Amino acid sequence: MRIPVPTDIPSATELGHVFFVGIGGAGLSAIARLMAQQGIPVSGSDAHESAVLAALRAEGITCHVGHDAEHLAGVDTVIASTAVRDDNPEIVEAQRRGLRLWPRSAGLRSVMQGRRTIAVAGTHGKTTTTAMLTCALIAAGAEPSFAIGAEVASLGANARLGASDLLVAEADESDGAFLVYEPEGAVVTNVDADHLDNYGTVEAYEAAFDEFVGRVGRFLVLSADDPRTGDLAALARDRGLEVLTAGFGEDADLRGLHLAVEGTTTTFDVALRGVDLGRVELAVPGAHYALDALLALGAGLLLDQNVDLLIAGLGAYTGANRRMQLLGEAGGVRVYDSYAHHPTEIRADLAAARAVAGPDRLVVAYQPHLVSRTRTYGVQMGQALSAADRVVVADIYLAREDADPAVTSALVADAVTGPEATLGGPVAGLADVLVPELRPGDLLLTLGAGDITTVGPAVLEVLGGGR
């Protein structure tokens, strides 16, 4: 559902009782936490029970399972997920009563009021970069607030109110949300066209990042390894922003050197314009995570934080939910889960998974996300999955879209070359499809932005003798 962004966005403390439709999602639960920690009355609803709802209840937030107009008794402001349909009874009731009805972006902007915001944007890697920057700043003693698009184990949550006026926030471009914010500083990890169901064209998607840079107040950190961010650097300098580029190429201001990915760790040296700053040791595998760490380190340096403490904080980061997350091991099979749903992300995660698997077999179960994305990138998804040893492709996760008989998971599976690739059908039965395929030593990686996250635990239960 598209809800207009209001012209006037007051501070969250002026919103009265705030109700979140879709509170179990990563974005809304983060905002709800930050508001509740300020003493603002908060409640919400979600379609299904989840660990997130249980955690929010433990923090004193009322969470309903299912949507009902009666949930809005005493509510002043309603903030809704973009995944919510127009006919949702709580949305209909909010409109009938003339309540303040906002999209997620306006809710986060209200929390930003009066704070120095550092916004992390980009097609890929923004969740990890936001989390790494937060860990680094906490280690440096900056005491920031943070809002991240996933639960982060080393932080204990996806959001928390800090003691300082600094706020680190993930700035999502999928629905244009990042164009509502006016951060003091920003990080752009990369620009790789996605969400064309919203933007329509690659040119419109890229133009949104130009507009985002125009909303930044003081500094911008950019990947030197992404071809599109060079244009953003020139635009930012024309606006008088301080620009720092980070990457592994010779032209980077903040340069990573001697990158090594071994098993579940990633290490590299770092230098700022030729001056050695030390060695970074990450507890997560993958070259793409090394670049995220460089970007986070760059933002920390522009915030005048101690480099040694920042590097120590990066080392304390142990991963975020659904970002190459180890779920467990049973029957000799290691099971990882990741959110990757774009060809670029799939390639990066499979490279990391291959480093972890070593000589053992890499089995991938992939769930395409959205008909529109599969229509545009289905063939490239299949090509990226070809780096596995065995591929099973589940049915498309429709989310907010309707099915299209001309666009199915076969578009992905048929594009896989090399390993055997088959269709796995609905996610609900995918564990039963996978278990007979698995053997001791395998690494199973479940991929996708939908409900495929339920498959890994189901596989582990079966392999462990649970059923």
PDB file of N, CA, C and O in Angstrom, residues 169-215:
ATOM      1  N   ALA A 169      21.049   4.897  11.168  1.00  0.00           N
ATOM      2  CA  ALA A 169      19.807   4.335  10.637  1.00  0.00           C
ATOM      3  C   ALA A 169      20.004   3.748   9.254  1.00  0.00           C
ATOM      4  O   ALA A 169      20.639   4.360   8.384  1.00  0.00           O
ATOM      5  N   GLU A 170      19.452   2.564   9.050  1.00  0.00           N
ATOM      6  CA  GLU A 170      19.401   1.991   7.713  1.00  0.00           C
ATOM      7  C   GLU A 170      18.368   2.764   6.902  1.00  0.00           C
ATOM      8  O   GLU A 170      17.229   2.965   7.354  1.00  0.00           O
ATOM      9  N   ALA A 171      18.763   3.199   5.711  1.00  0.00           N
ATOM     10  CA  ALA A 171      17.899   4.030   4.870  1.00  0.00           C
ATOM     11  C   ALA A 171      17.497   3.232   3.635  1.00  0.00           C
ATOM     12  O   ALA A 171      18.270   3.103   2.690  1.00  0.00           O
ATOM     13  N   ASP A 172      16.294   2.702   3.651  1.00  0.00           N
ATOM     14  CA  ASP A 172      15.823   1.805   2.601  1.00  0.00           C
ATOM     15  C   ASP A 172      15.327   2.587   1.390  1.00  0.00           C
ATOM     16  O   ASP A 172      14.554   3.535   1.524  1.00  0.00           O
ATOM     17  N   GLU A 173      15.770   2.161   0.220  1.00  0.00           N
ATOM     18  CA  GLU A 173      15.346   2.824  -1.013  1.00  0.00           C
ATOM     19  C   GLU A 173      14.176   2.132  -1.694  1.00  0.00           C
ATOM     20  O   GLU A 173      13.618   2.650  -2.662  1.00  0.00           O
ATOM     21  N   SER A 174      13.772   0.939  -1.226  1.00  0.00           N
ATOM     22  CA  SER A 174      12.836   0.107  -1.974  1.00  0.00           C
ATOM     23  C   SER A 174      11.541   0.837  -2.317  1.00  0.00           C
ATOM     24  O   SER A 174      11.005   0.695  -3.418  1.00  0.00           O
ATOM     25  N   ASP A 175      11.025   1.625  -1.382  1.00  0.00           N
ATOM     26  CA  ASP A 175       9.793   2.381  -1.612  1.00  0.00           C
ATOM     27  C   ASP A 175      10.033   3.888  -1.607  1.00  0.00           C
ATOM     28  O   ASP A 175       9.094   4.675  -1.470  1.00  0.00           O
ATOM     29  N   GLY A 176      11.308   4.284  -1.741  1.00  0.00           N
ATOM     30  CA  GLY A 176      11.631   5.712  -1.724  1.00  0.00           C
ATOM     31  C   GLY A 176      11.769   6.289  -0.343  1.00  0.00           C
ATOM     32  O   GLY A 176      11.914   7.511  -0.185  1.00  0.00           O
ATOM     33  N   ALA A 177      11.790   5.438   0.693  1.00  0.00           N
ATOM     34  CA  ALA A 177      11.821   5.932   2.074  1.00  0.00           C
ATOM     35  C   ALA A 177      13.020   6.826   2.336  1.00  0.00           C
ATOM     36  O   ALA A 177      12.918   7.811   3.071  1.00  0.00           O
ATOM     37  N   PHE A 178      14.161   6.512   1.743  1.00  0.00           N
ATOM     38  CA  PHE A 178      15.368   7.282   2.064  1.00  0.00           C
ATOM     39  C   PHE A 178      15.306   8.725   1.591  1.00  0.00           C
ATOM     40  O   PHE A 178      16.103   9.564   2.013  1.00  0.00           O
ATOM     41  N   LEU A 179      14.328   9.032   0.762  1.00  0.00           N
ATOM     42  CA  LEU A 179      14.172  10.407   0.280  1.00  0.00           C
ATOM     43  C   LEU A 179      13.381  11.279   1.251  1.00  0.00           C
ATOM     44  O   LEU A 179      13.149  12.461   0.983  1.00  0.00           O
ATOM     45  N   VAL A 180      12.997  10.705   2.380  1.00  0.00           N
ATOM     46  CA  VAL A 180      12.292  11.461   3.418  1.00  0.00           C
ATOM     47  C   VAL A 180      13.275  11.991   4.465  1.00  0.00           C
ATOM     48  O   VAL A 180      12.981  12.935   5.178  1.00  0.00           O
ATOM     49  N   TYR A 181      14.473  11.425   4.531  1.00  0.00           N
ATOM     50  CA  TYR A 181      15.416  11.753   5.593  1.00  0.00           C
ATOM     51  C   TYR A 181      16.350  12.890   5.190  1.00  0.00           C
ATOM     52  O   TYR A 181      16.572  13.141   4.007  1.00  0.00           O
ATOM     53  N   GLU A 182      16.892  13.579   6.186  1.00  0.00           N
ATOM     54  CA  GLU A 182      17.883  14.636   5.968  1.00  0.00           C
ATOM     55  C   GLU A 182      19.052  14.400   6.919  1.00  0.00           C
ATOM     56  O   GLU A 182      19.199  15.097   7.920  1.00  0.00           O
ATOM     57  N   PRO A 183      19.877  13.407   6.620  1.00  0.00           N
ATOM     58  CA  PRO A 183      20.947  13.032   7.544  1.00  0.00           C
ATOM     59  C   PRO A 183      22.121  13.997   7.534  1.00  0.00           C
ATOM     60  O   PRO A 183      22.384  14.677   6.542  1.00  0.00           O
ATOM     61  N   GLU A 184      22.846  14.015   8.641  1.00  0.00           N
ATOM     62  CA  GLU A 184      24.087  14.786   8.696  1.00  0.00           C
ATOM     63  C   GLU A 184      25.148  14.128   7.817  1.00  0.00           C
ATOM     64  O   GLU A 184      25.889  14.794   7.101  1.00  0.00           O
ATOM     65  N   GLY A 185      25.218  12.820   7.904  1.00  0.00           N
ATOM     66  CA  GLY A 185      26.174  12.066   7.097  1.00  0.00           C
ATOM     67  C   GLY A 185      25.498  10.846   6.507  1.00  0.00           C
ATOM     68  O   GLY A 185      24.438  10.418   6.983  1.00  0.00           O
ATOM     69  N   ALA A 186      26.103  10.287   5.469  1.00  0.00           N
ATOM     70  CA  ALA A 186      25.506   9.120   4.834  1.00  0.00           C
ATOM     71  C   ALA A 186      26.583   8.209   4.275  1.00  0.00           C
ATOM     72  O   ALA A 186      27.705   8.636   3.977  1.00  0.00           O
ATOM     73  N   VAL A 187      26.213   6.953   4.130  1.00  0.00           N
ATOM     74  CA  VAL A 187      27.020   5.952   3.443  1.00  0.00           C
ATOM     75  C   VAL A 187      26.173   5.411   2.296  1.00  0.00           C
ATOM     76  O   VAL A 187      24.990   5.116   2.487  1.00  0.00           O
ATOM     77  N   VAL A 188      26.764   5.295   1.112  1.00  0.00           N
ATOM     78  CA  VAL A 188      26.103   4.608  -0.002  1.00  0.00           C
ATOM     79  C   VAL A 188      26.991   3.430  -0.385  1.00  0.00           C
ATOM     80  O   VAL A 188      28.118   3.616  -0.850  1.00  0.00           O
ATOM     81  N   THR A 189      26.494   2.231  -0.162  1.00  0.00           N
ATOM     82  CA  THR A 189      27.292   1.023  -0.374  1.00  0.00           C
ATOM     83  C   THR A 189      27.492   0.720  -1.856  1.00  0.00           C
ATOM     84  O   THR A 189      28.556   0.272  -2.273  1.00  0.00           O
ATOM     85  N   ASN A 190      26.461   0.930  -2.659  1.00  0.00           N
ATOM     86  CA  ASN A 190      26.481   0.660  -4.092  1.00  0.00           C
ATOM     87  C   ASN A 190      25.149   1.086  -4.692  1.00  0.00           C
ATOM     88  O   ASN A 190      24.188   1.354  -3.960  1.00  0.00           O
ATOM     89  N   VAL A 191      25.091   1.138  -6.002  1.00  0.00           N
ATOM     90  CA  VAL A 191      23.842   1.445  -6.715  1.00  0.00           C
ATOM     91  C   VAL A 191      23.705   0.427  -7.839  1.00  0.00           C
ATOM     92  O   VAL A 191      24.423   0.487  -8.833  1.00  0.00           O
ATOM     93  N   ASP A 192      22.800  -0.532  -7.650  1.00  0.00           N
ATOM     94  CA  ASP A 192      22.625  -1.640  -8.587  1.00  0.00           C
ATOM     95  C   ASP A 192      21.128  -1.832  -8.767  1.00  0.00           C
ATOM     96  O   ASP A 192      20.448  -2.315  -7.868  1.00  0.00           O
ATOM     97  N   ALA A 193      20.596  -1.451  -9.896  1.00  0.00           N
ATOM     98  CA  ALA A 193      19.155  -1.306 -10.097  1.00  0.00           C
ATOM     99  C   ALA A 193      18.326  -2.459  -9.528  1.00  0.00           C
ATOM    100  O   ALA A 193      18.587  -3.630  -9.803  1.00  0.00           O
ATOM    101  N   ASP A 194      17.322  -2.119  -8.740  1.00  0.00           N
ATOM    102  CA  ASP A 194      16.400  -3.073  -8.137  1.00  0.00           C
ATOM    103  C   ASP A 194      15.089  -2.337  -7.880  1.00  0.00           C
ATOM    104  O   ASP A 194      14.976  -1.124  -8.096  1.00  0.00           O
ATOM    105  N   HIS A 195      14.096  -3.055  -7.428  1.00  0.00           N
ATOM    106  CA  HIS A 195      12.795  -2.470  -7.068  1.00  0.00           C
ATOM    107  C   HIS A 195      12.185  -1.694  -8.243  1.00  0.00           C
ATOM    108  O   HIS A 195      11.598  -0.620  -8.070  1.00  0.00           O
ATOM    109  N   LEU A 196      12.323  -2.266  -9.434  1.00  0.00           N
ATOM    110  CA  LEU A 196      11.787  -1.574 -10.611  1.00  0.00           C
ATOM    111  C   LEU A 196      10.266  -1.610 -10.640  1.00  0.00           C
ATOM    112  O   LEU A 196       9.653  -0.885 -11.424  1.00  0.00           O
ATOM    113  N   ASP A 197       9.650  -2.441  -9.777  1.00  0.00           N
ATOM    114  CA  ASP A 197       8.191  -2.381  -9.637  1.00  0.00           C
ATOM    115  C   ASP A 197       7.766  -1.036  -9.080  1.00  0.00           C
ATOM    116  O   ASP A 197       6.652  -0.568  -9.344  1.00  0.00           O
ATOM    117  N   ASN A 198       8.661  -0.398  -8.311  1.00  0.00           N
ATOM    118  CA  ASN A 198       8.370   0.921  -7.749  1.00  0.00           C
ATOM    119  C   ASN A 198       8.904   2.044  -8.629  1.00  0.00           C
ATOM    120  O   ASN A 198       8.208   3.048  -8.864  1.00  0.00           O
ATOM    121  N   TYR A 199      10.130   1.880  -9.152  1.00  0.00           N
ATOM    122  CA  TYR A 199      10.783   2.973  -9.882  1.00  0.00           C
ATOM    123  C   TYR A 199      10.499   2.966 -11.385  1.00  0.00           C
ATOM    124  O   TYR A 199      10.596   4.008 -12.031  1.00  0.00           O
ATOM    125  N   GLY A 200      10.196   1.811 -11.929  1.00  0.00           N
ATOM    126  CA  GLY A 200       9.859   1.745 -13.354  1.00  0.00           C
ATOM    127  C   GLY A 200      11.049   1.539 -14.261  1.00  0.00           C
ATOM    128  O   GLY A 200      11.034   0.663 -15.119  1.00  0.00           O
ATOM    129  N   THR A 201      12.098   2.345 -14.092  1.00  0.00           N
ATOM    130  CA  THR A 201      13.265   2.260 -14.963  1.00  0.00           C
ATOM    131  C   THR A 201      14.551   2.310 -14.144  1.00  0.00           C
ATOM    132  O   THR A 201      14.572   2.798 -13.010  1.00  0.00           O
ATOM    133  N   VAL A 202      15.625   1.821 -14.738  1.00  0.00           N
ATOM    134  CA  VAL A 202      16.937   1.894 -14.106  1.00  0.00           C
ATOM    135  C   VAL A 202      17.318   3.352 -13.869  1.00  0.00           C
ATOM    136  O   VAL A 202      17.867   3.715 -12.821  1.00  0.00           O
ATOM    137  N   GLU A 203      17.008   4.198 -14.846  1.00  0.00           N
ATOM    138  CA  GLU A 203      17.355   5.620 -14.744  1.00  0.00           C
ATOM    139  C   GLU A 203      16.656   6.279 -13.556  1.00  0.00           C
ATOM    140  O   GLU A 203      17.266   7.089 -12.840  1.00  0.00           O
ATOM    141  N   ALA A 204      15.399   5.928 -13.329  1.00  0.00           N
ATOM    142  CA  ALA A 204      14.667   6.506 -12.205  1.00  0.00           C
ATOM    143  C   ALA A 204      15.244   6.025 -10.875  1.00  0.00           C
ATOM    144  O   ALA A 204      15.325   6.792  -9.901  1.00  0.00           O
ATOM    145  N   TYR A 205      15.634   4.765 -10.838  1.00  0.00           N
ATOM    146  CA  TYR A 205      16.251   4.212  -9.623  1.00  0.00           C
ATOM    147  C   TYR A 205      17.541   4.953  -9.300  1.00  0.00           C
ATOM    148  O   TYR A 205      17.767   5.375  -8.162  1.00  0.00           O
ATOM    149  N   GLU A 206      18.385   5.126 -10.295  1.00  0.00           N
ATOM    150  CA  GLU A 206      19.661   5.813 -10.074  1.00  0.00           C
ATOM    151  C   GLU A 206      19.443   7.279  -9.713  1.00  0.00           C
ATOM    152  O   GLU A 206      20.169   7.836  -8.878  1.00  0.00           O
ATOM    153  N   ALA A 207      18.432   7.905 -10.313  1.00  0.00           N
ATOM    154  CA  ALA A 207      18.144   9.309 -10.012  1.00  0.00           C
ATOM    155  C   ALA A 207      17.728   9.489  -8.553  1.00  0.00           C
ATOM    156  O   ALA A 207      17.984  10.540  -7.947  1.00  0.00           O
ATOM    157  N   ALA A 208      17.104   8.462  -7.973  1.00  0.00           N
ATOM    158  CA  ALA A 208      16.702   8.547  -6.569  1.00  0.00           C
ATOM    159  C   ALA A 208      17.928   8.671  -5.662  1.00  0.00           C
ATOM    160  O   ALA A 208      17.905   9.394  -4.658  1.00  0.00           O
ATOM    161  N   PHE A 209      19.014   8.001  -6.017  1.00  0.00           N
ATOM    162  CA  PHE A 209      20.239   8.120  -5.217  1.00  0.00           C
ATOM    163  C   PHE A 209      20.862   9.507  -5.380  1.00  0.00           C
ATOM    164  O   PHE A 209      21.423  10.056  -4.430  1.00  0.00           O
ATOM    165  N   ASP A 210      20.750  10.078  -6.567  1.00  0.00           N
ATOM    166  CA  ASP A 210      21.197  11.465  -6.749  1.00  0.00           C
ATOM    167  C   ASP A 210      20.423  12.385  -5.801  1.00  0.00           C
ATOM    168  O   ASP A 210      21.006  13.265  -5.158  1.00  0.00           O
ATOM    169  N   GLU A 211      19.118  12.166  -5.746  1.00  0.00           N
ATOM    170  CA  GLU A 211      18.282  12.993  -4.877  1.00  0.00           C
ATOM    171  C   GLU A 211      18.630  12.769  -3.409  1.00  0.00           C
ATOM    172  O   GLU A 211      18.659  13.715  -2.613  1.00  0.00           O
ATOM    173  N   PHE A 212      18.918  11.520  -3.064  1.00  0.00           N
ATOM    174  CA  PHE A 212      19.293  11.223  -1.672  1.00  0.00           C
ATOM    175  C   PHE A 212      20.553  11.985  -1.272  1.00  0.00           C
ATOM    176  O   PHE A 212      20.619  12.586  -0.193  1.00  0.00           O
ATOM    177  N   VAL A 213      21.556  11.962  -2.138  1.00  0.00           N
ATOM    178  CA  VAL A 213      22.799  12.691  -1.845  1.00  0.00           C
ATOM    179  C   VAL A 213      22.513  14.175  -1.646  1.00  0.00           C
ATOM    180  O   VAL A 213      23.136  14.836  -0.807  1.00  0.00           O
ATOM    181  N   GLY A 214      21.541  14.695  -2.370  1.00  0.00           N
ATOM    182  CA  GLY A 214      21.171  16.099  -2.225  1.00  0.00           C
ATOM    183  C   GLY A 214      20.540  16.432  -0.890  1.00  0.00           C
ATOM    184  O   GLY A 214      20.394  17.611  -0.543  1.00  0.00           O
ATOM    185  N   ARG A 215      20.193  15.416  -0.107  1.00  0.00           N
ATOM    186  CA  ARG A 215      19.570  15.634   1.200  1.00  0.00           C
ATOM    187  C   ARG A 215      20.567  15.488   2.353  1.00  0.00           C
ATOM    188  O   ARG A 215      20.205  15.659   3.512  1.00  0.00           O
TER     189      ARG A 215
END
